């Protein structure tokens, strides 16, 4: 089903997703075959070949692809929703030009497959917010969301016009214990565990009843690997697939944490991220992912909370 000898490049491997994705892909392809690239060295991945790379430097990217005979690229370098709003022009540049640099390598047949993540941020305030379907109104209101929506359209265009085998998932907020989040609106759902264990209290930057779709990192990594290893003819959507995840509010996750740490307390002080969260769906439908490549999620809220607390303790 897949060639274990393929050389893979993960760009942005030092981030929240990259570290865990590199570890899992290394189990499938071996560490030597998974080259990890980022702006700075990555302490957490000592066994993988490392390349210092700014993805905006197209020549340097090409040189790395040639040097290692790379066949597949996972492109994770991006500014996320909160940092993107603080630096909108740079977010647009990084999120779009990085993607073009990689898609062009595939168009020119230097590589055979591309993975690029999208996000629930492609939806906006005019999208139906409950059980958001795959195909619906999409008017994102953040620079990050606009760049993800444009990225999805470009991926689909490169597939149609140039037969580029690009695959993508609209991740919900991702929650894992192995790495820290990098500037998103859903970051509270990771920080809350660290603070619950260390200080038994947390001040949340979203209001108590802000429901958002979230997912355990293990499920997200498995989804990424499964979509990348599915037969090409099963991938009917070349923009990006919805992934539902679990929907909960800060109040609900705090109650679940209290089942393990009864003295845990949460307080609320909203900041600019509230407006971003209010523009996103509260829950998502992922029927197409289930139908096309047999997706099924493992973690619910209670098993996610238990897993996070056990591993961080
Ligand atoms: P992150 O911020 O934790 O990691 C991004 C990594 O990219 C960092 O290590 C950073 O150093 C690196 N990077 C930044 N600029 C670079 C450049 N010019 N060249 C090379 N590397 C560079 O982000 P993440 O949470 O791991 O997200 C990865 C991808 O997944 C992004 O595209 C993001 O939009 C998407 N995504 C993440 C989530 C989530 O909840 N974490 C949800 C939806 C989508
Ligand atoms: N978790 C991401 C963020 O909050 C969504 O893509 O930015």
Short mmCIF file of N, CA, C and O in Angstrom, two decimals, residues 69-197:
data_model
loop_
_atom_site.label_atom_id
_atom_site.label_comp_id
_atom_site.label_asym_id
_atom_site.label_seq_id
_atom_site.Cartn_x
_atom_site.Cartn_y
_atom_site.Cartn_z
N UNK A 69 16.44 13.43 -1.86
CA UNK A 69 15.56 12.69 -2.77
C UNK A 69 14.15 12.53 -2.18
O UNK A 69 13.57 11.45 -2.14
N UNK A 70 13.61 13.68 -1.73
CA UNK A 70 12.30 13.70 -1.06
C UNK A 70 11.18 13.37 -2.05
O UNK A 70 11.15 13.87 -3.17
N UNK A 71 10.23 12.51 -1.58
CA UNK A 71 9.07 12.13 -2.42
C UNK A 71 7.77 12.76 -1.91
O UNK A 71 6.85 13.00 -2.69
N UNK A 72 7.67 12.96 -0.59
CA UNK A 72 6.43 13.49 -0.02
C UNK A 72 6.76 14.67 0.90
O UNK A 72 7.72 14.58 1.66
N UNK A 73 5.93 15.71 0.84
CA UNK A 73 6.10 16.83 1.78
C UNK A 73 4.83 17.02 2.61
O UNK A 73 3.72 17.05 2.08
N UNK A 74 5.02 17.15 3.92
CA UNK A 74 3.97 17.58 4.84
C UNK A 74 4.31 19.03 5.20
O UNK A 74 5.34 19.28 5.83
N UNK A 75 3.45 19.97 4.81
CA UNK A 75 3.73 21.39 5.04
C UNK A 75 2.94 21.89 6.25
O UNK A 75 1.72 22.06 6.18
N UNK A 76 3.64 22.13 7.36
CA UNK A 76 2.96 22.56 8.59
C UNK A 76 3.30 23.99 9.00
O UNK A 76 2.70 24.53 9.93
N UNK A 77 4.30 24.60 8.34
CA UNK A 77 4.71 25.95 8.73
C UNK A 77 3.59 26.94 8.39
O UNK A 77 3.14 27.01 7.25
N UNK A 78 3.14 27.68 9.39
CA UNK A 78 2.08 28.69 9.18
C UNK A 78 2.01 29.57 10.41
O UNK A 78 2.50 29.22 11.48
N UNK A 79 1.39 30.75 10.27
CA UNK A 79 0.95 31.50 11.46
C UNK A 79 -0.48 31.10 11.73
O UNK A 79 -1.29 31.00 10.80
N UNK A 80 -0.83 30.86 12.99
CA UNK A 80 -2.18 30.42 13.35
C UNK A 80 -3.11 31.62 13.58
O UNK A 80 -2.74 32.76 13.31
N UNK A 81 -4.31 31.35 14.08
CA UNK A 81 -5.35 32.38 14.05
C UNK A 81 -5.03 33.61 14.89
O UNK A 81 -5.24 34.75 14.45
N UNK A 82 -4.53 33.39 16.13
CA UNK A 82 -4.33 34.54 17.02
C UNK A 82 -3.09 35.33 16.59
O UNK A 82 -3.15 36.56 16.45
N UNK A 83 -1.99 34.65 16.33
CA UNK A 83 -0.77 35.37 15.90
C UNK A 83 -0.99 35.97 14.51
O UNK A 83 -0.44 37.03 14.19
N UNK A 84 -1.80 35.31 13.69
CA UNK A 84 -2.10 35.84 12.35
C UNK A 84 -2.80 37.18 12.41
O UNK A 84 -2.51 38.09 11.62
N UNK A 85 -3.74 37.34 13.35
CA UNK A 85 -4.45 38.62 13.47
C UNK A 85 -3.51 39.73 13.93
O UNK A 85 -3.74 40.91 13.64
N UNK A 86 -2.44 39.33 14.66
CA UNK A 86 -1.51 40.35 15.15
C UNK A 86 -0.49 40.75 14.08
O UNK A 86 0.15 41.78 14.20
N UNK A 87 -0.33 39.90 13.07
CA UNK A 87 0.65 40.18 12.01
C UNK A 87 0.05 39.75 10.66
O UNK A 87 0.53 38.82 10.02
N UNK A 88 -1.04 40.46 10.25
CA UNK A 88 -1.85 39.95 9.14
C UNK A 88 -1.10 39.82 7.80
O UNK A 88 -1.26 38.81 7.11
N UNK A 89 -0.28 40.81 7.47
CA UNK A 89 0.38 40.75 6.15
C UNK A 89 1.39 39.61 6.10
O UNK A 89 1.52 38.91 5.10
N UNK A 90 2.11 39.43 7.22
CA UNK A 90 3.08 38.34 7.23
C UNK A 90 2.38 36.98 7.25
O UNK A 90 2.83 36.02 6.62
N UNK A 91 1.25 36.89 7.97
CA UNK A 91 0.49 35.63 7.99
C UNK A 91 0.07 35.25 6.58
O UNK A 91 0.19 34.10 6.15
N UNK A 92 -0.42 36.22 5.83
CA UNK A 92 -0.84 35.96 4.45
C UNK A 92 0.35 35.48 3.62
O UNK A 92 0.28 34.49 2.89
N UNK A 93 1.49 36.18 3.76
CA UNK A 93 2.68 35.84 2.97
C UNK A 93 3.15 34.42 3.29
O UNK A 93 3.32 33.59 2.40
N UNK A 94 3.32 34.14 4.58
CA UNK A 94 3.84 32.81 4.97
C UNK A 94 2.86 31.71 4.57
O UNK A 94 3.26 30.70 3.95
N UNK A 95 1.59 31.91 4.91
CA UNK A 95 0.62 30.82 4.70
C UNK A 95 0.38 30.56 3.21
O UNK A 95 0.14 29.41 2.82
N UNK A 96 0.48 31.59 2.37
CA UNK A 96 0.22 31.38 0.94
C UNK A 96 1.50 31.03 0.17
O UNK A 96 1.52 30.07 -0.59
N UNK A 97 2.57 31.81 0.36
CA UNK A 97 3.78 31.56 -0.45
C UNK A 97 4.42 30.22 -0.09
O UNK A 97 4.94 29.53 -0.96
N UNK A 98 4.36 29.87 1.19
CA UNK A 98 4.90 28.56 1.60
C UNK A 98 4.17 27.45 0.84
O UNK A 98 4.78 26.51 0.32
N UNK A 99 2.84 27.58 0.75
CA UNK A 99 2.04 26.57 0.06
C UNK A 99 2.38 26.53 -1.44
O UNK A 99 2.58 25.45 -2.01
N UNK A 100 2.48 27.70 -2.06
CA UNK A 100 2.82 27.72 -3.51
C UNK A 100 4.18 27.06 -3.74
O UNK A 100 4.36 26.33 -4.71
N UNK A 101 5.15 27.35 -2.86
CA UNK A 101 6.49 26.78 -3.06
C UNK A 101 6.43 25.25 -3.08
O UNK A 101 7.11 24.61 -3.87
N UNK A 102 5.59 24.69 -2.22
CA UNK A 102 5.49 23.22 -2.15
C UNK A 102 4.65 22.69 -3.32
O UNK A 102 5.04 21.72 -3.98
N UNK A 103 3.51 23.31 -3.59
CA UNK A 103 2.67 22.82 -4.69
C UNK A 103 3.41 22.89 -6.02
O UNK A 103 3.26 22.00 -6.87
N UNK A 104 4.24 23.91 -6.20
CA UNK A 104 5.00 24.01 -7.46
C UNK A 104 6.00 22.86 -7.60
O UNK A 104 6.21 22.35 -8.71
N UNK A 105 6.60 22.43 -6.50
CA UNK A 105 7.53 21.28 -6.57
C UNK A 105 6.79 20.03 -7.04
O UNK A 105 7.34 19.21 -7.78
N UNK A 106 5.54 19.90 -6.60
CA UNK A 106 4.74 18.73 -7.02
C UNK A 106 4.30 18.90 -8.48
O UNK A 106 4.31 17.94 -9.26
N UNK A 107 3.94 20.11 -8.84
CA UNK A 107 3.54 20.37 -10.24
C UNK A 107 4.68 20.05 -11.20
O UNK A 107 4.48 19.48 -12.27
N UNK A 108 5.90 20.38 -10.76
CA UNK A 108 7.09 20.12 -11.61
C UNK A 108 7.60 18.68 -11.45
O UNK A 108 8.67 18.34 -11.95
N UNK A 109 6.86 17.85 -10.72
CA UNK A 109 7.13 16.41 -10.55
C UNK A 109 8.42 16.11 -9.80
O UNK A 109 8.99 15.03 -9.94
N UNK A 110 8.88 17.05 -8.97
CA UNK A 110 10.03 16.74 -8.11
C UNK A 110 9.59 15.89 -6.93
O UNK A 110 10.39 15.15 -6.36
N UNK A 111 8.34 16.05 -6.51
CA UNK A 111 7.78 15.22 -5.43
C UNK A 111 6.45 14.64 -5.92
O UNK A 111 5.87 15.15 -6.88
N UNK A 112 5.97 13.59 -5.21
CA UNK A 112 4.77 12.91 -5.71
C UNK A 112 3.51 13.18 -4.89
O UNK A 112 2.40 12.95 -5.37
N UNK A 113 3.70 13.62 -3.63
CA UNK A 113 2.51 13.77 -2.77
C UNK A 113 2.71 14.93 -1.79
O UNK A 113 3.83 15.11 -1.27
N UNK A 114 1.62 15.64 -1.50
CA UNK A 114 1.68 16.78 -0.57
C UNK A 114 0.58 16.65 0.48
O UNK A 114 -0.57 16.33 0.13
N UNK A 115 0.93 16.93 1.74
CA UNK A 115 -0.10 17.10 2.78
C UNK A 115 -0.03 18.54 3.27
O UNK A 115 1.05 19.06 3.58
N UNK A 116 -1.20 19.16 3.37
CA UNK A 116 -1.28 20.55 3.85
C UNK A 116 -2.55 20.67 4.69
O UNK A 116 -3.65 20.38 4.21
N UNK A 117 -2.45 21.10 5.96
CA UNK A 117 -3.64 21.17 6.80
C UNK A 117 -4.42 22.47 6.63
O UNK A 117 -3.84 23.55 6.57
N UNK A 118 -5.74 22.32 6.60
CA UNK A 118 -6.63 23.47 6.70
C UNK A 118 -7.20 23.49 8.12
O UNK A 118 -6.62 22.87 9.02
N UNK A 119 -8.30 24.17 8.32
CA UNK A 119 -8.76 24.42 9.69
C UNK A 119 -10.25 24.76 9.69
O UNK A 119 -10.80 25.19 8.67
N UNK A 120 -10.86 24.63 10.88
CA UNK A 120 -12.24 25.10 11.05
C UNK A 120 -12.34 26.61 10.84
O UNK A 120 -13.43 27.15 10.70
N UNK A 121 -11.18 27.29 10.79
CA UNK A 121 -11.16 28.74 10.58
C UNK A 121 -11.59 29.14 9.17
O UNK A 121 -11.78 30.32 8.89
N UNK A 122 -11.77 28.15 8.26
CA UNK A 122 -12.28 28.51 6.92
C UNK A 122 -13.73 28.95 6.99
O UNK A 122 -14.23 29.59 6.07
N UNK A 123 -14.41 28.58 8.10
CA UNK A 123 -15.81 29.00 8.24
C UNK A 123 -15.85 30.37 8.91
O UNK A 123 -14.87 30.81 9.51
N UNK A 124 -17.00 31.02 8.80
CA UNK A 124 -17.11 32.38 9.35
C UNK A 124 -18.46 32.62 9.97
O UNK A 124 -19.27 31.69 10.11
N UNK A 125 -18.73 33.88 10.34
CA UNK A 125 -19.96 34.19 11.08
C UNK A 125 -21.25 33.88 10.32
O UNK A 125 -22.30 33.72 10.94
N UNK A 126 -21.19 33.77 8.98
CA UNK A 126 -22.42 33.48 8.22
C UNK A 126 -22.60 31.98 7.97
O UNK A 126 -23.58 31.57 7.35
N UNK A 127 -21.65 31.17 8.44
CA UNK A 127 -21.77 29.70 8.30
C UNK A 127 -22.74 29.19 9.36
O UNK A 127 -22.70 29.66 10.50
N UNK A 128 -23.59 28.21 9.03
CA UNK A 128 -24.41 27.58 10.09
C UNK A 128 -23.46 27.00 11.15
O UNK A 128 -22.56 26.23 10.82
N UNK A 129 -23.69 27.35 12.43
CA UNK A 129 -22.66 27.06 13.45
C UNK A 129 -22.82 25.70 14.11
O UNK A 129 -21.90 25.24 14.80
N UNK A 130 -23.99 25.10 13.98
CA UNK A 130 -24.21 23.79 14.61
C UNK A 130 -24.22 22.72 13.51
O UNK A 130 -24.88 22.90 12.49
N UNK A 131 -23.49 21.63 13.73
CA UNK A 131 -23.39 20.56 12.73
C UNK A 131 -23.03 21.09 11.35
O UNK A 131 -23.68 20.77 10.35
N UNK A 132 -21.99 21.89 11.29
CA UNK A 132 -21.56 22.51 10.03
C UNK A 132 -21.19 21.43 9.02
O UNK A 132 -20.33 20.59 9.29
N UNK A 133 -21.85 21.44 7.85
CA UNK A 133 -21.55 20.40 6.86
C UNK A 133 -20.28 20.72 6.07
O UNK A 133 -19.72 21.82 6.18
N UNK A 134 -19.85 19.76 5.25
CA UNK A 134 -18.66 19.94 4.41
C UNK A 134 -18.83 21.13 3.46
O UNK A 134 -17.95 21.96 3.31
N UNK A 135 -19.99 21.17 2.80
CA UNK A 135 -20.21 22.19 1.78
C UNK A 135 -21.24 23.18 2.31
O UNK A 135 -22.40 22.82 2.52
N UNK A 136 -20.82 24.42 2.52
CA UNK A 136 -21.71 25.39 3.15
C UNK A 136 -21.18 26.80 2.88
O UNK A 136 -20.19 26.97 2.16
N UNK A 137 -21.84 27.80 3.46
CA UNK A 137 -21.37 29.18 3.31
C UNK A 137 -20.01 29.31 4.00
O UNK A 137 -19.84 28.83 5.13
N UNK A 138 -19.04 29.93 3.36
CA UNK A 138 -17.72 30.11 3.95
C UNK A 138 -17.25 31.55 3.74
O UNK A 138 -16.82 31.90 2.65
N UNK A 139 -17.40 32.37 4.78
CA UNK A 139 -16.92 33.75 4.72
C UNK A 139 -16.05 34.01 5.95
O UNK A 139 -16.48 34.66 6.91
N UNK A 140 -14.81 33.46 5.95
CA UNK A 140 -13.96 33.58 7.14
C UNK A 140 -13.64 35.04 7.44
O UNK A 140 -13.50 35.85 6.52
N UNK A 141 -13.51 35.35 8.74
CA UNK A 141 -13.28 36.75 9.11
C UNK A 141 -11.87 36.99 9.66
O UNK A 141 -11.55 38.11 10.03
N UNK A 142 -11.04 35.96 9.75
CA UNK A 142 -9.65 36.17 10.17
C UNK A 142 -8.73 36.03 8.96
O UNK A 142 -9.06 35.32 8.00
N UNK A 143 -7.55 36.65 9.05
CA UNK A 143 -6.56 36.50 7.96
C UNK A 143 -6.16 35.02 7.83
O UNK A 143 -6.01 34.50 6.73
N UNK A 144 -6.03 34.38 9.00
CA UNK A 144 -5.70 32.95 9.00
C UNK A 144 -6.76 32.15 8.22
O UNK A 144 -6.44 31.33 7.35
N UNK A 145 -8.04 32.41 8.54
CA UNK A 145 -9.13 31.70 7.87
C UNK A 145 -9.17 32.01 6.38
O UNK A 145 -9.41 31.11 5.56
N UNK A 146 -8.93 33.26 6.03
CA UNK A 146 -8.92 33.63 4.60
C UNK A 146 -7.80 32.88 3.89
O UNK A 146 -7.97 32.35 2.80
N UNK A 147 -6.63 32.79 4.55
CA UNK A 147 -5.49 32.10 3.91
C UNK A 147 -5.78 30.60 3.79
O UNK A 147 -5.41 29.97 2.80
N UNK A 148 -6.48 30.02 4.77
CA UNK A 148 -6.80 28.58 4.68
C UNK A 148 -7.84 28.34 3.58
O UNK A 148 -7.76 27.37 2.85
N UNK A 149 -8.83 29.24 3.50
CA UNK A 149 -9.83 29.04 2.45
C UNK A 149 -9.21 29.17 1.07
O UNK A 149 -9.45 28.35 0.18
N UNK A 150 -8.36 30.20 0.90
CA UNK A 150 -7.68 30.38 -0.39
C UNK A 150 -6.78 29.17 -0.66
O UNK A 150 -6.73 28.65 -1.78
N UNK A 151 -6.08 28.71 0.37
CA UNK A 151 -5.20 27.54 0.22
C UNK A 151 -5.98 26.31 -0.26
O UNK A 151 -5.51 25.58 -1.14
N UNK A 152 -7.16 26.11 0.30
CA UNK A 152 -7.98 24.96 -0.12
C UNK A 152 -8.32 25.05 -1.61
O UNK A 152 -8.27 24.07 -2.34
N UNK A 153 -8.69 26.27 -2.02
CA UNK A 153 -9.06 26.44 -3.44
C UNK A 153 -7.84 26.17 -4.33
O UNK A 153 -7.95 25.60 -5.41
N UNK A 154 -6.66 26.67 -3.90
CA UNK A 154 -5.45 26.44 -4.70
C UNK A 154 -5.10 24.96 -4.76
O UNK A 154 -4.66 24.46 -5.80
N UNK A 155 -5.25 24.25 -3.64
CA UNK A 155 -4.94 22.80 -3.64
C UNK A 155 -5.82 22.11 -4.67
O UNK A 155 -5.35 21.30 -5.47
N UNK A 156 -7.11 22.45 -4.65
CA UNK A 156 -8.05 21.82 -5.57
C UNK A 156 -7.67 22.17 -7.02
O UNK A 156 -7.73 21.32 -7.92
N UNK A 157 -7.25 23.41 -7.23
CA UNK A 157 -6.87 23.86 -8.58
C UNK A 157 -5.61 23.12 -9.07
O UNK A 157 -5.56 22.65 -10.22
N UNK A 158 -4.62 22.99 -8.20
CA UNK A 158 -3.39 22.27 -8.60
C UNK A 158 -3.71 20.80 -8.90
O UNK A 158 -3.10 20.20 -9.78
N UNK A 159 -4.65 20.21 -8.18
CA UNK A 159 -5.05 18.83 -8.44
C UNK A 159 -5.70 18.74 -9.83
O UNK A 159 -5.36 17.89 -10.65
N UNK A 160 -6.66 19.66 -10.08
CA UNK A 160 -7.43 19.60 -11.33
C UNK A 160 -6.60 19.95 -12.55
O UNK A 160 -6.65 19.27 -13.57
N UNK A 161 -5.77 21.01 -12.42
CA UNK A 161 -5.03 21.50 -13.60
C UNK A 161 -3.73 20.75 -13.81
O UNK A 161 -3.26 20.63 -14.93
N UNK A 162 -3.09 20.33 -12.72
CA UNK A 162 -1.73 19.78 -12.83
C UNK A 162 -1.61 18.39 -12.22
O UNK A 162 -0.49 17.89 -12.09
N UNK A 163 -2.75 17.80 -11.86
CA UNK A 163 -2.73 16.43 -11.33
C UNK A 163 -1.83 16.28 -10.10
O UNK A 163 -1.19 15.23 -9.91
N UNK A 164 -1.76 17.33 -9.28
CA UNK A 164 -0.95 17.26 -8.05
C UNK A 164 -1.71 16.47 -7.00
O UNK A 164 -2.87 16.76 -6.70
N UNK A 165 -1.07 15.44 -6.44
CA UNK A 165 -1.72 14.60 -5.42
C UNK A 165 -1.58 15.29 -4.06
O UNK A 165 -0.68 14.99 -3.28
N UNK A 166 -2.49 16.23 -3.80
CA UNK A 166 -2.46 16.98 -2.54
C UNK A 166 -3.68 16.57 -1.71
O UNK A 166 -4.77 16.40 -2.24
N UNK A 167 -3.46 16.41 -0.40
CA UNK A 167 -4.53 15.95 0.50
C UNK A 167 -4.56 16.86 1.73
O UNK A 167 -3.51 17.33 2.16
N UNK A 168 -5.76 17.05 2.27
CA UNK A 168 -5.88 18.05 3.33
C UNK A 168 -7.03 17.74 4.28
O UNK A 168 -8.04 17.16 3.88
N UNK A 169 -6.86 18.16 5.54
CA UNK A 169 -7.89 18.02 6.56
C UNK A 169 -8.16 19.37 7.21
O UNK A 169 -7.20 20.12 7.46
N UNK A 170 -9.42 19.65 7.50
CA UNK A 170 -9.76 20.84 8.29
C UNK A 170 -9.73 20.42 9.76
O UNK A 170 -10.74 19.94 10.29
N UNK A 171 -8.55 20.57 10.40
CA UNK A 171 -8.46 20.16 11.80
C UNK A 171 -9.33 21.04 12.68
O UNK A 171 -9.36 22.27 12.51
N UNK A 172 -9.96 20.43 13.70
CA UNK A 172 -10.51 21.24 14.80
C UNK A 172 -9.34 21.68 15.69
O UNK A 172 -8.19 21.43 15.35
N UNK A 173 -9.59 22.30 16.84
CA UNK A 173 -8.51 22.64 17.78
C UNK A 173 -7.86 21.35 18.27
O UNK A 173 -8.56 20.41 18.64
N UNK A 174 -6.53 21.31 18.29
CA UNK A 174 -5.84 20.06 18.61
C UNK A 174 -5.26 20.10 20.03
O UNK A 174 -4.66 21.10 20.44
N UNK A 175 -5.43 18.97 20.73
CA UNK A 175 -5.05 18.90 22.14
C UNK A 175 -4.11 17.72 22.34
O UNK A 175 -4.50 16.57 22.15
N UNK A 176 -2.87 18.02 22.70
CA UNK A 176 -1.91 16.94 22.93
C UNK A 176 -1.02 17.28 24.11
O UNK A 176 -0.93 18.43 24.52
N UNK A 177 -0.36 16.25 24.67
CA UNK A 177 0.48 16.47 25.85
C UNK A 177 1.97 16.52 25.52
O UNK A 177 2.79 16.84 26.36
N UNK A 178 2.34 16.18 24.26
CA UNK A 178 3.77 16.09 23.95
C UNK A 178 4.38 17.43 23.55
O UNK A 178 5.60 17.57 23.53
N UNK A 179 3.55 18.39 23.13
CA UNK A 179 4.11 19.65 22.63
C UNK A 179 3.17 20.81 22.94
O UNK A 179 1.97 20.61 23.13
N UNK A 180 3.75 22.01 22.95
CA UNK A 180 2.96 23.21 23.30
C UNK A 180 2.32 23.80 22.06
O UNK A 180 2.88 23.72 20.97
N UNK A 181 1.13 24.41 22.20
CA UNK A 181 0.48 25.02 21.04
C UNK A 181 1.16 26.32 20.62
O UNK A 181 1.85 26.95 21.42
N UNK A 182 0.94 26.72 19.36
CA UNK A 182 1.71 27.83 18.79
C UNK A 182 0.91 29.02 18.33
O UNK A 182 1.09 29.48 17.21
N UNK A 183 -0.01 29.55 19.15
CA UNK A 183 -0.63 30.82 18.80
C UNK A 183 -2.02 30.74 18.21
O UNK A 183 -2.41 31.58 17.39
N UNK A 184 -2.80 29.73 18.64
CA UNK A 184 -4.17 29.59 18.13
C UNK A 184 -5.20 30.04 19.15
O UNK A 184 -4.88 30.32 20.32
N UNK A 185 -6.46 30.08 18.69
CA UNK A 185 -7.58 30.46 19.55
C UNK A 185 -8.02 29.28 20.42
O UNK A 185 -8.60 29.47 21.49
N UNK A 186 -7.73 28.07 19.96
CA UNK A 186 -8.13 26.88 20.72
C UNK A 186 -7.07 26.48 21.76
O UNK A 186 -7.24 25.48 22.45
N UNK A 187 -5.99 27.25 21.87
CA UNK A 187 -4.88 26.90 22.78
C UNK A 187 -5.32 26.74 24.23
O UNK A 187 -4.66 26.02 25.00
N UNK A 188 -6.41 27.40 24.62
CA UNK A 188 -6.84 27.32 26.03
C UNK A 188 -7.03 25.86 26.45
O UNK A 188 -6.75 25.49 27.60
N UNK A 189 -7.49 25.04 25.49
CA UNK A 189 -7.84 23.66 25.82
C UNK A 189 -6.60 22.79 26.03
O UNK A 189 -6.72 21.63 26.43
N UNK A 190 -5.41 23.34 25.76
CA UNK A 190 -4.15 22.67 26.13
C UNK A 190 -3.63 23.29 27.42
O UNK A 190 -3.31 22.59 28.38
N UNK A 191 -3.58 24.62 27.47
CA UNK A 191 -3.03 25.31 28.65
C UNK A 191 -3.79 24.93 29.92
O UNK A 191 -3.20 24.84 31.00
N UNK A 192 -5.09 24.69 29.80
CA UNK A 192 -5.90 24.41 30.98
C UNK A 192 -5.37 23.19 31.74
O UNK A 192 -5.38 23.15 32.97
N UNK A 193 -4.84 22.20 31.02
CA UNK A 193 -4.33 20.98 31.69
C UNK A 193 -3.05 21.28 32.46
O UNK A 193 -2.88 20.82 33.58
N UNK A 194 -2.16 22.05 31.83
CA UNK A 194 -0.89 22.39 32.49
C UNK A 194 -1.17 23.17 33.78
O UNK A 194 -0.58 22.90 34.83
N UNK A 195 -2.10 24.13 33.70
CA UNK A 195 -2.41 24.95 34.87
C UNK A 195 -3.17 24.15 35.94
O UNK A 195 -2.97 24.35 37.12
N UNK A 196 -4.03 23.25 35.49
CA UNK A 196 -4.79 22.42 36.45
C UNK A 196 -3.83 21.59 37.28
O UNK A 196 -4.00 21.46 38.50
N UNK A 197 -2.81 21.04 36.65
CA UNK A 197 -1.86 20.18 37.36
C UNK A 197 -0.95 21.03 38.25
O UNK A 197 -0.70 20.70 39.40
#
